[in-house]
PDB file of C-alpha atoms and ligand atoms in Angstrom:
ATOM      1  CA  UNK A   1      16.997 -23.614   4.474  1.00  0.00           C
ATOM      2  CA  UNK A   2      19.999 -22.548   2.900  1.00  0.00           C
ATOM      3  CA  UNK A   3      23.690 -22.430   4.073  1.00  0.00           C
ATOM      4  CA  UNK A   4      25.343 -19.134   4.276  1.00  0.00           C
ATOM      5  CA  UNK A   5      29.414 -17.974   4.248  1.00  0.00           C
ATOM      6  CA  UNK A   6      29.179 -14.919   6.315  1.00  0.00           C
ATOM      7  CA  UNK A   7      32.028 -12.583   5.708  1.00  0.00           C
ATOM      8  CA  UNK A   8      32.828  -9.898   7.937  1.00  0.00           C
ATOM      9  CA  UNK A   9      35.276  -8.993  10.592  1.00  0.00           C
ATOM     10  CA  UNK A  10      33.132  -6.720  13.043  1.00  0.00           C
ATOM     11  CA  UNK A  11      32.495  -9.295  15.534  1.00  0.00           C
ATOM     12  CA  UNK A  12      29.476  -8.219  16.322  1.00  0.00           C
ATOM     13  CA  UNK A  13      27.716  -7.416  13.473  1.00  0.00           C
ATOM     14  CA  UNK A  14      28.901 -10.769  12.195  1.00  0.00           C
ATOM     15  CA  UNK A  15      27.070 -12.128  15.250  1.00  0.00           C
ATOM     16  CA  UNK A  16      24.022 -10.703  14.461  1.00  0.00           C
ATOM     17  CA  UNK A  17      23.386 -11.230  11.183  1.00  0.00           C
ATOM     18  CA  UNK A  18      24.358 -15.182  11.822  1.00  0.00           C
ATOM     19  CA  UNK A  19      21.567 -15.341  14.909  1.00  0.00           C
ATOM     20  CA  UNK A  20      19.110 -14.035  12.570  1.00  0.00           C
ATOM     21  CA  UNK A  21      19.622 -16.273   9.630  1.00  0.00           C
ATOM     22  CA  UNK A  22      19.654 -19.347  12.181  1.00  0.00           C
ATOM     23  CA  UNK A  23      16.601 -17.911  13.748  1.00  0.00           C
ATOM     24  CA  UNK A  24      14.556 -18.339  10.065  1.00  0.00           C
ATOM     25  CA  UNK A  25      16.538 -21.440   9.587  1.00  0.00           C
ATOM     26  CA  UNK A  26      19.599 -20.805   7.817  1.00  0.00           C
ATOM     27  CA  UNK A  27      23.171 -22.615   8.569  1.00  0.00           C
ATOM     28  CA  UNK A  28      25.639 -20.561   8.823  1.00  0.00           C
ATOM     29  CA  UNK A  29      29.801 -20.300   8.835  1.00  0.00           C
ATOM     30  CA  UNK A  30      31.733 -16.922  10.046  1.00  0.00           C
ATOM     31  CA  UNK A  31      34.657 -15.714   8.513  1.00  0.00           C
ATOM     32  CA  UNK A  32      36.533 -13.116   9.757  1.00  0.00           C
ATOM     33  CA  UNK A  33      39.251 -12.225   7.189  1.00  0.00           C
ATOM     34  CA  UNK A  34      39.505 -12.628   3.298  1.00  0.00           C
ATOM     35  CA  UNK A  35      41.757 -15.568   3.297  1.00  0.00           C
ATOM     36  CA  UNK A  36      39.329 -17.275   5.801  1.00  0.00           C
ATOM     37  CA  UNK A  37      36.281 -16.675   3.625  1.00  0.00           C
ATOM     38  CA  UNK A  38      38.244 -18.282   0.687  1.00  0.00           C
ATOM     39  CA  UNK A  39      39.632 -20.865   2.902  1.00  0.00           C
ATOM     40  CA  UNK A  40      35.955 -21.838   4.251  1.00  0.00           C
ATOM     41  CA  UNK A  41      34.029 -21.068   0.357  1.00  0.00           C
ATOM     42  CA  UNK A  42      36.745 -23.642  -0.869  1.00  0.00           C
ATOM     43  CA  UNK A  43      36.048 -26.119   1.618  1.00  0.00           C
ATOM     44  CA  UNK A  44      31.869 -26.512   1.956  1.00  0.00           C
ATOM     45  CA  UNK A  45      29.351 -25.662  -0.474  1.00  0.00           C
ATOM     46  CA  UNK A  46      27.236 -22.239   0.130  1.00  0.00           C
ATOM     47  CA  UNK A  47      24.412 -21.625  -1.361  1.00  0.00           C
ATOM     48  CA  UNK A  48      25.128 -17.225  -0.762  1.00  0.00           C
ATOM     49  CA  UNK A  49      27.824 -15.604   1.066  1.00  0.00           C
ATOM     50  CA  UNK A  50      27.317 -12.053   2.735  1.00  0.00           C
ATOM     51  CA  UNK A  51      30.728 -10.289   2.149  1.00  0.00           C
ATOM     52  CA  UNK A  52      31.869  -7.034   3.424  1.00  0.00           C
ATOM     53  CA  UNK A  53      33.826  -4.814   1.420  1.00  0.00           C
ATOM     54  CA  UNK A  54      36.426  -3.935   4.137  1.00  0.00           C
ATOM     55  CA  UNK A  55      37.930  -7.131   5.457  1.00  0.00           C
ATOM     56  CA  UNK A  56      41.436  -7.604   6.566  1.00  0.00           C
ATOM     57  CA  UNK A  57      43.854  -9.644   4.502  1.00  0.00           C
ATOM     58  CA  UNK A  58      42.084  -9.388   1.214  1.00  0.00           C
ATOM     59  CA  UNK A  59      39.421  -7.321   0.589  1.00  0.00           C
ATOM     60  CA  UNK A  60      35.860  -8.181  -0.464  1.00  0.00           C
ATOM     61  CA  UNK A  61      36.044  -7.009  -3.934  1.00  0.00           C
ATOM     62  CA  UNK A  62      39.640  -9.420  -4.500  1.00  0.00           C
ATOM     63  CA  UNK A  63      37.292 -12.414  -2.360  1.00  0.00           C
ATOM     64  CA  UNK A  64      34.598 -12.177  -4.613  1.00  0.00           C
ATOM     65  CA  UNK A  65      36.915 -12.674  -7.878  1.00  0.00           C
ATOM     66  CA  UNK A  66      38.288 -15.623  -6.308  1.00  0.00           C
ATOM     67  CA  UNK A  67      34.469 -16.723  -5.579  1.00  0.00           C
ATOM     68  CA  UNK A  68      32.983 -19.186  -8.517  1.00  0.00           C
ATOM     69  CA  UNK A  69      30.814 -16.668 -10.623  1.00  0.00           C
ATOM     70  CA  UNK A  70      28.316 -19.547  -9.937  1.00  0.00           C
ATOM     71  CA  UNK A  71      28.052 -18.545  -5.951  1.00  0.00           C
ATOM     72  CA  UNK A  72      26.056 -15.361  -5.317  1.00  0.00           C
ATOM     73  CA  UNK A  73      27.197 -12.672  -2.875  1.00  0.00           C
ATOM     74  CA  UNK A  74      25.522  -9.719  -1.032  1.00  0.00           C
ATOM     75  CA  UNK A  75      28.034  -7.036  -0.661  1.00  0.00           C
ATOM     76  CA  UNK A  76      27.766  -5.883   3.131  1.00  0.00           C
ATOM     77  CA  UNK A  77      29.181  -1.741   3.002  1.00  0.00           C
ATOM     78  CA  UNK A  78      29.096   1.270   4.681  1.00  0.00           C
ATOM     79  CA  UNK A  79      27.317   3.775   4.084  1.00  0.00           C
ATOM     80  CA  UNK A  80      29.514   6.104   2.911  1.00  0.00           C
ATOM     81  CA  UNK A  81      31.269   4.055   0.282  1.00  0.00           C
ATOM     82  CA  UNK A  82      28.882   4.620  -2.285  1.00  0.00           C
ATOM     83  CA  UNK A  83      31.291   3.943  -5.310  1.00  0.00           C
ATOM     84  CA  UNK A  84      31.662   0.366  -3.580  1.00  0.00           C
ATOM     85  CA  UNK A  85      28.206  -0.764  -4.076  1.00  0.00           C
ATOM     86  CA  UNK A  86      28.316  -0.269  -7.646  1.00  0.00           C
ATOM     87  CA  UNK A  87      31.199  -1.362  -8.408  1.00  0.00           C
ATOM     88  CA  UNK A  88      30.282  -4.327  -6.114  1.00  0.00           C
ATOM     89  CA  UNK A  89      27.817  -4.830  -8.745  1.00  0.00           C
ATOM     90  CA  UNK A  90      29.384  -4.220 -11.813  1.00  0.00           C
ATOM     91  CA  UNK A  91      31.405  -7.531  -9.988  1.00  0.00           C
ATOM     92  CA  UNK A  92      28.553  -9.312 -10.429  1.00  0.00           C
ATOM     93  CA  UNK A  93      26.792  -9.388  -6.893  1.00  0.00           C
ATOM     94  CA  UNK A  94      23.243  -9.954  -6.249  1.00  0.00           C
ATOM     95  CA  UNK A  95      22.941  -7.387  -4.313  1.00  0.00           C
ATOM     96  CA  UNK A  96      24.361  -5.022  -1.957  1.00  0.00           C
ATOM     97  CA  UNK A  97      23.570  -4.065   2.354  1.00  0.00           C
ATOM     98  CA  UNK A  98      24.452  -0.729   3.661  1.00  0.00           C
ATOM     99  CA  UNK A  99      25.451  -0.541   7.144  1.00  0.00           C
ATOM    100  CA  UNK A 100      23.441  -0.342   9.124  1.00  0.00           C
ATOM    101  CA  UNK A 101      21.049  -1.957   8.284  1.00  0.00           C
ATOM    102  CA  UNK A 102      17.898  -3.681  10.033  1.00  0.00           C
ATOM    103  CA  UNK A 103      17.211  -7.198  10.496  1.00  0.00           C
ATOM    104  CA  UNK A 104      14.206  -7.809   8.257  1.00  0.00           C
ATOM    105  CA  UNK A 105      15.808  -5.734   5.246  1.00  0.00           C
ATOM    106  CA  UNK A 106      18.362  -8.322   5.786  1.00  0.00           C
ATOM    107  CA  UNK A 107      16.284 -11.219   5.793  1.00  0.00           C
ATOM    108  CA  UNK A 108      14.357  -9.892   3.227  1.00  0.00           C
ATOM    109  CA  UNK A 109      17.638  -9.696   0.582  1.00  0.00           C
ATOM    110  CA  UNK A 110      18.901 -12.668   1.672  1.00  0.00           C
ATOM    111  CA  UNK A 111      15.727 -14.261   0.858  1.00  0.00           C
ATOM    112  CA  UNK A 112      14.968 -12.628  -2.319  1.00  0.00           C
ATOM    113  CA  UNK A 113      18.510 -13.432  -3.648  1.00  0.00           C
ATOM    114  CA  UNK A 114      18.407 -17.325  -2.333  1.00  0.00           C
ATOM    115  CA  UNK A 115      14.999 -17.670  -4.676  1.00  0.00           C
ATOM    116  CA  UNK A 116      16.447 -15.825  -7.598  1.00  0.00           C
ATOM    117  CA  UNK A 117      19.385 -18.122  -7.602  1.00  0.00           C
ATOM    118  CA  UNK A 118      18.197 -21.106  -7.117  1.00  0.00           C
ATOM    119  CA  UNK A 119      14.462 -20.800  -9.114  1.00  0.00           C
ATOM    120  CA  UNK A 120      13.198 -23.165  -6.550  1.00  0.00           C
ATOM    121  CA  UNK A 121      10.066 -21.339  -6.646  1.00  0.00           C
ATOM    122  CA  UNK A 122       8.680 -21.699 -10.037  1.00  0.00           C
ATOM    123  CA  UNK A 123       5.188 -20.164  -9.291  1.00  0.00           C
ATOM    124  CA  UNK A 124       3.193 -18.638  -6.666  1.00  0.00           C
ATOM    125  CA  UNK A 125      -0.487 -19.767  -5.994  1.00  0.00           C
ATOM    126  CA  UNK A 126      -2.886 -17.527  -4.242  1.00  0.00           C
ATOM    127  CA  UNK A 127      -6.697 -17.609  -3.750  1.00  0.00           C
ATOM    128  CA  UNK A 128      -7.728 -17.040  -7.277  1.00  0.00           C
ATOM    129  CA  UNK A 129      -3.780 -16.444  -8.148  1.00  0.00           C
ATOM    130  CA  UNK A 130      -1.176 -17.624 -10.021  1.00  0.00           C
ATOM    131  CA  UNK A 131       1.968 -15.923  -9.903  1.00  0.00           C
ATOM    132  CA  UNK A 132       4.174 -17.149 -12.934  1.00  0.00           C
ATOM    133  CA  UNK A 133       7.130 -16.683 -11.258  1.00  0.00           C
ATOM    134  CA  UNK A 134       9.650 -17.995 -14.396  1.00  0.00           C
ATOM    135  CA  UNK A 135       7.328 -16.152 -17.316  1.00  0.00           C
ATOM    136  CA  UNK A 136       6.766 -12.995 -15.159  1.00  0.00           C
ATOM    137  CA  UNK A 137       2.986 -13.188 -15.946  1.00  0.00           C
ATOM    138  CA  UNK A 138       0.350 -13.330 -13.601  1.00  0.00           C
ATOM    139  CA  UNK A 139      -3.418 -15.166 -13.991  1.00  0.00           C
ATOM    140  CA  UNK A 140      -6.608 -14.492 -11.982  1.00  0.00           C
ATOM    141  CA  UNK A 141      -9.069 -17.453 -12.125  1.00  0.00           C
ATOM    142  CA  UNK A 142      -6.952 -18.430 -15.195  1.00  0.00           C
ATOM    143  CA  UNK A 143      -7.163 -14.979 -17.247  1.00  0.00           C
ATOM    144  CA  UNK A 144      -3.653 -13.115 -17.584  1.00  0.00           C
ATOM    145  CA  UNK A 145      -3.749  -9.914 -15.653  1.00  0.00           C
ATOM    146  CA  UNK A 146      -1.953  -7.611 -17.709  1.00  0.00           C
ATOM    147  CA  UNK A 147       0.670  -5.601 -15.244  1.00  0.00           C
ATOM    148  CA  UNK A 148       3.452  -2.845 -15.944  1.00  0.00           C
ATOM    149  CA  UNK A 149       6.866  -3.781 -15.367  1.00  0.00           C
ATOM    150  CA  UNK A 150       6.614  -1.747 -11.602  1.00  0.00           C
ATOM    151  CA  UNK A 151       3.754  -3.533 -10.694  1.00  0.00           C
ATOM    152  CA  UNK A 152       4.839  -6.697 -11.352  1.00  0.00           C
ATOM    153  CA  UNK A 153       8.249  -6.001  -9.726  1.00  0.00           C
ATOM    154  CA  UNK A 154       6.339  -5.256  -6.288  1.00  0.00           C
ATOM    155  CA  UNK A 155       4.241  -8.074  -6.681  1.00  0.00           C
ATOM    156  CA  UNK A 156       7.098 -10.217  -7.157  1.00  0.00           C
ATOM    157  CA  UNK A 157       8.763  -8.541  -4.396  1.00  0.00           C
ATOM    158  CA  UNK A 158       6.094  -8.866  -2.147  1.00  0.00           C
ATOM    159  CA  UNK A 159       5.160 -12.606  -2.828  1.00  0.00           C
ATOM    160  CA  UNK A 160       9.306 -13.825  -2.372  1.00  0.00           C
ATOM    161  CA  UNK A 161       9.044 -11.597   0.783  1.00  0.00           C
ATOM    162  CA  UNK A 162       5.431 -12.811   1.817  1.00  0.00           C
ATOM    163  CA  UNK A 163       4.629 -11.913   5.733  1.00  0.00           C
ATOM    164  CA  UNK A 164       7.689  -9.932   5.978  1.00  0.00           C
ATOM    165  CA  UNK A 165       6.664  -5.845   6.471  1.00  0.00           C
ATOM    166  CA  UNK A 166       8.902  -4.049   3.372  1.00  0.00           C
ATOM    167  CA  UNK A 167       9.475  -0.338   3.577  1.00  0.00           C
ATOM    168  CA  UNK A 168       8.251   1.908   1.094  1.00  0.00           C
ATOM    169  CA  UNK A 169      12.116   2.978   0.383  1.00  0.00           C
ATOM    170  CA  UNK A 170      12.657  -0.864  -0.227  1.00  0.00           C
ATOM    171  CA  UNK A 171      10.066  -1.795  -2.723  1.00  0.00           C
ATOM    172  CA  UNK A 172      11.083   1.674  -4.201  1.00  0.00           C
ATOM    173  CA  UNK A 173      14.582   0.931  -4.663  1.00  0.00           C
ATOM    174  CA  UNK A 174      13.744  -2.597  -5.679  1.00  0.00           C
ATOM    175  CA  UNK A 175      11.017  -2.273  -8.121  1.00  0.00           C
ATOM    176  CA  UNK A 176      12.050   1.170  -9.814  1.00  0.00           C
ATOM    177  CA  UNK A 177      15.657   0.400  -9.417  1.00  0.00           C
ATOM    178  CA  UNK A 178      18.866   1.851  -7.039  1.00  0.00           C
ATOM    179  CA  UNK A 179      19.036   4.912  -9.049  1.00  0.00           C
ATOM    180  CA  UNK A 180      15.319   6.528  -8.948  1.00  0.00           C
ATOM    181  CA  UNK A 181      14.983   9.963  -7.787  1.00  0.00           C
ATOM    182  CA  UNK A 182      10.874   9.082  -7.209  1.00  0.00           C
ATOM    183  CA  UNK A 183       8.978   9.695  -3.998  1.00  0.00           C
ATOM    184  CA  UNK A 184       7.832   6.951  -1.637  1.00  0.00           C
ATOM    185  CA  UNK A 185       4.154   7.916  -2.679  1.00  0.00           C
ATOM    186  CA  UNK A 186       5.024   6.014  -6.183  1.00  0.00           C
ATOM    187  CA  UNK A 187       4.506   3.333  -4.470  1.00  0.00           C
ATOM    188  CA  UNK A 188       1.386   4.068  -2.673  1.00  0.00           C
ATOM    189  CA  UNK A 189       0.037   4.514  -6.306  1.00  0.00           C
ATOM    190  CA  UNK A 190       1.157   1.172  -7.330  1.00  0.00           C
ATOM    191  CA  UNK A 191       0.050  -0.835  -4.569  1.00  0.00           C
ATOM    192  CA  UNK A 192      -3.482   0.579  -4.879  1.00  0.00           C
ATOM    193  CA  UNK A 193      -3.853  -0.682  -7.954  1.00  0.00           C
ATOM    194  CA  UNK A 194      -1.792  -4.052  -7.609  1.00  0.00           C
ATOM    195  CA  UNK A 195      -4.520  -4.486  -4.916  1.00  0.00           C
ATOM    196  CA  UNK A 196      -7.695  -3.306  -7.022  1.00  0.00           C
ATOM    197  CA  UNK A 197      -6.124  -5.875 -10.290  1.00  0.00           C
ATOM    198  CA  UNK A 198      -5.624  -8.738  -8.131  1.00  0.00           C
ATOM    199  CA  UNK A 199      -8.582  -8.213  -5.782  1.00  0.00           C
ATOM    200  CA  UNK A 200      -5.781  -8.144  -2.662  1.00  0.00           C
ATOM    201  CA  UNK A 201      -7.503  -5.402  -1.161  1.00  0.00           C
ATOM    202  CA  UNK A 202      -7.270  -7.717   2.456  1.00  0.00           C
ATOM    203  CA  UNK A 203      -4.007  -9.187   1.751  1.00  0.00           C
ATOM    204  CA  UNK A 204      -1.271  -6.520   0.858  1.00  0.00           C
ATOM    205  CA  UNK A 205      -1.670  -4.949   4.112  1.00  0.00           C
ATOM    206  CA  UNK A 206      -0.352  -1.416   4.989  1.00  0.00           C
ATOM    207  CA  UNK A 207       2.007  -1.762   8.015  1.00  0.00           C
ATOM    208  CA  UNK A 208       2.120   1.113   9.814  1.00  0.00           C
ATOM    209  CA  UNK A 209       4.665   3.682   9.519  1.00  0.00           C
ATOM    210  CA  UNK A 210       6.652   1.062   7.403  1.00  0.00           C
ATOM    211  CA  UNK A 211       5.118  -0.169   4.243  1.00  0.00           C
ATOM    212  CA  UNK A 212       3.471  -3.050   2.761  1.00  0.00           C
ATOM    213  CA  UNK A 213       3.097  -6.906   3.512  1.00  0.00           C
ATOM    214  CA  UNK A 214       1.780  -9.516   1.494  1.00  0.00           C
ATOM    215  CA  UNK A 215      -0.110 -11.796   4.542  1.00  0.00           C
ATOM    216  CA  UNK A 216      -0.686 -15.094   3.479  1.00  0.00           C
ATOM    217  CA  UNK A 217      -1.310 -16.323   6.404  1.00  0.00           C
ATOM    218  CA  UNK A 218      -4.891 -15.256   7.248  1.00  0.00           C
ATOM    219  CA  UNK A 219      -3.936 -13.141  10.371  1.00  0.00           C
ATOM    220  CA  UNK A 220      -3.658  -9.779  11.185  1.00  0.00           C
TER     221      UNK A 220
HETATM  222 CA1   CA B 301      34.752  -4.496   7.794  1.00  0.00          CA
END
């Protein structure tokens, strides 16, 4: 559970993205203007704050240098302002949203960002598995699975995001970064043989017309 500033003067988006973090457990503020984000980040102790870009009264851009560098943000932008997410990031955010977006990409940032930050999660254990979260190395049955760089970026990926369904654009963007021109197949490719090296054949399930999901939970 972590407690989460959310920034962001369209009422209702603001509203939805706050009943969906409290649904997974989350505590959450609202803020509605960039003086009242400031105001409330001054006042309690986030662990992330979701900040839009265009917010009345200050902007998010002019919030987030007032922020402590120590806080981490996810930028929450429109589509179209393409120039804001990366300069949203060249600010030092852990990320960026584009409106709209849907609920589990959400969650699935949110929750990616709130591990990376805090390193609560040193390792990952899994069947024959462990997932050496800190030293990005991985051991079956105690041998280290050697891994490229992409394939350990989806694993990673898919463990901090266990049971949640992650599209194939998604785990592109993430594991290949924001700026590859590949094809969703990539991934395909990848995931076959994370599977096949890791004997997760079962486990990384295909979700239909989606992507992939790491089910640690024995179900279907
Ligand atoms: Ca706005």
């Amino acid at each position: 559970m972590a407690t989460i500033l959310i920034a962001e003067d369209e009422r209702a988006i603001n509203d939805l993205m706050a009943a969906n973090l409290r649904l997974v457990g989350h505590r959450c503020d609202q803020a509605h203007t960039g003086p009242e984000a400031l105001q409330k980040a001054a006042a309690a102790n986030y662990d992330l704050v979701l900040l839009d870009v265009m917010l009345p009264g200050l902007d998010g851009f002019a919030v987030k240098n007032r922020l402590p560098d120590t806080l981490p943000v996810i930028f929450v932008t429109a589509r179209t302002n393409l120039t804001d997410k990366l300069r949203g990031l060249g600010l030092g955010a852990e990320d960026y949203i584009v409106k709209p977006f849907e609920i589990l990409e959400l969650l699935a940032r949110v929750e990616t960002v709130l591990r990376r930050a805090h390193r609560g999660e040193a390792s990952f254990r899994f069947h024959d598995l462990n997932v050496d979260l800190a030293a990005r190395r991985v051991l079956r049955a105690g041998r280290e699975v050697p891994l490229t760089p992409q394939e350990y970026a989806l694993l990673e990926t898919l463990v901090v995001n266990r049971n949640l369904a992650l599209s194939r654009d998604k785990l592109l963007e993430i594991a290949w970064g924001y700026d590859y021109q590949g094809e969703t197949r990539t991934v395909d490719v990848h995931i076959q043989r994370l599977r096949r090296k890791l004997g997760l054949e079962k486990e990384i399930q295909t979700v239909y017309k989606i992507g992939y999901r790491l089910n640690t939970r024995g179900e279907d």
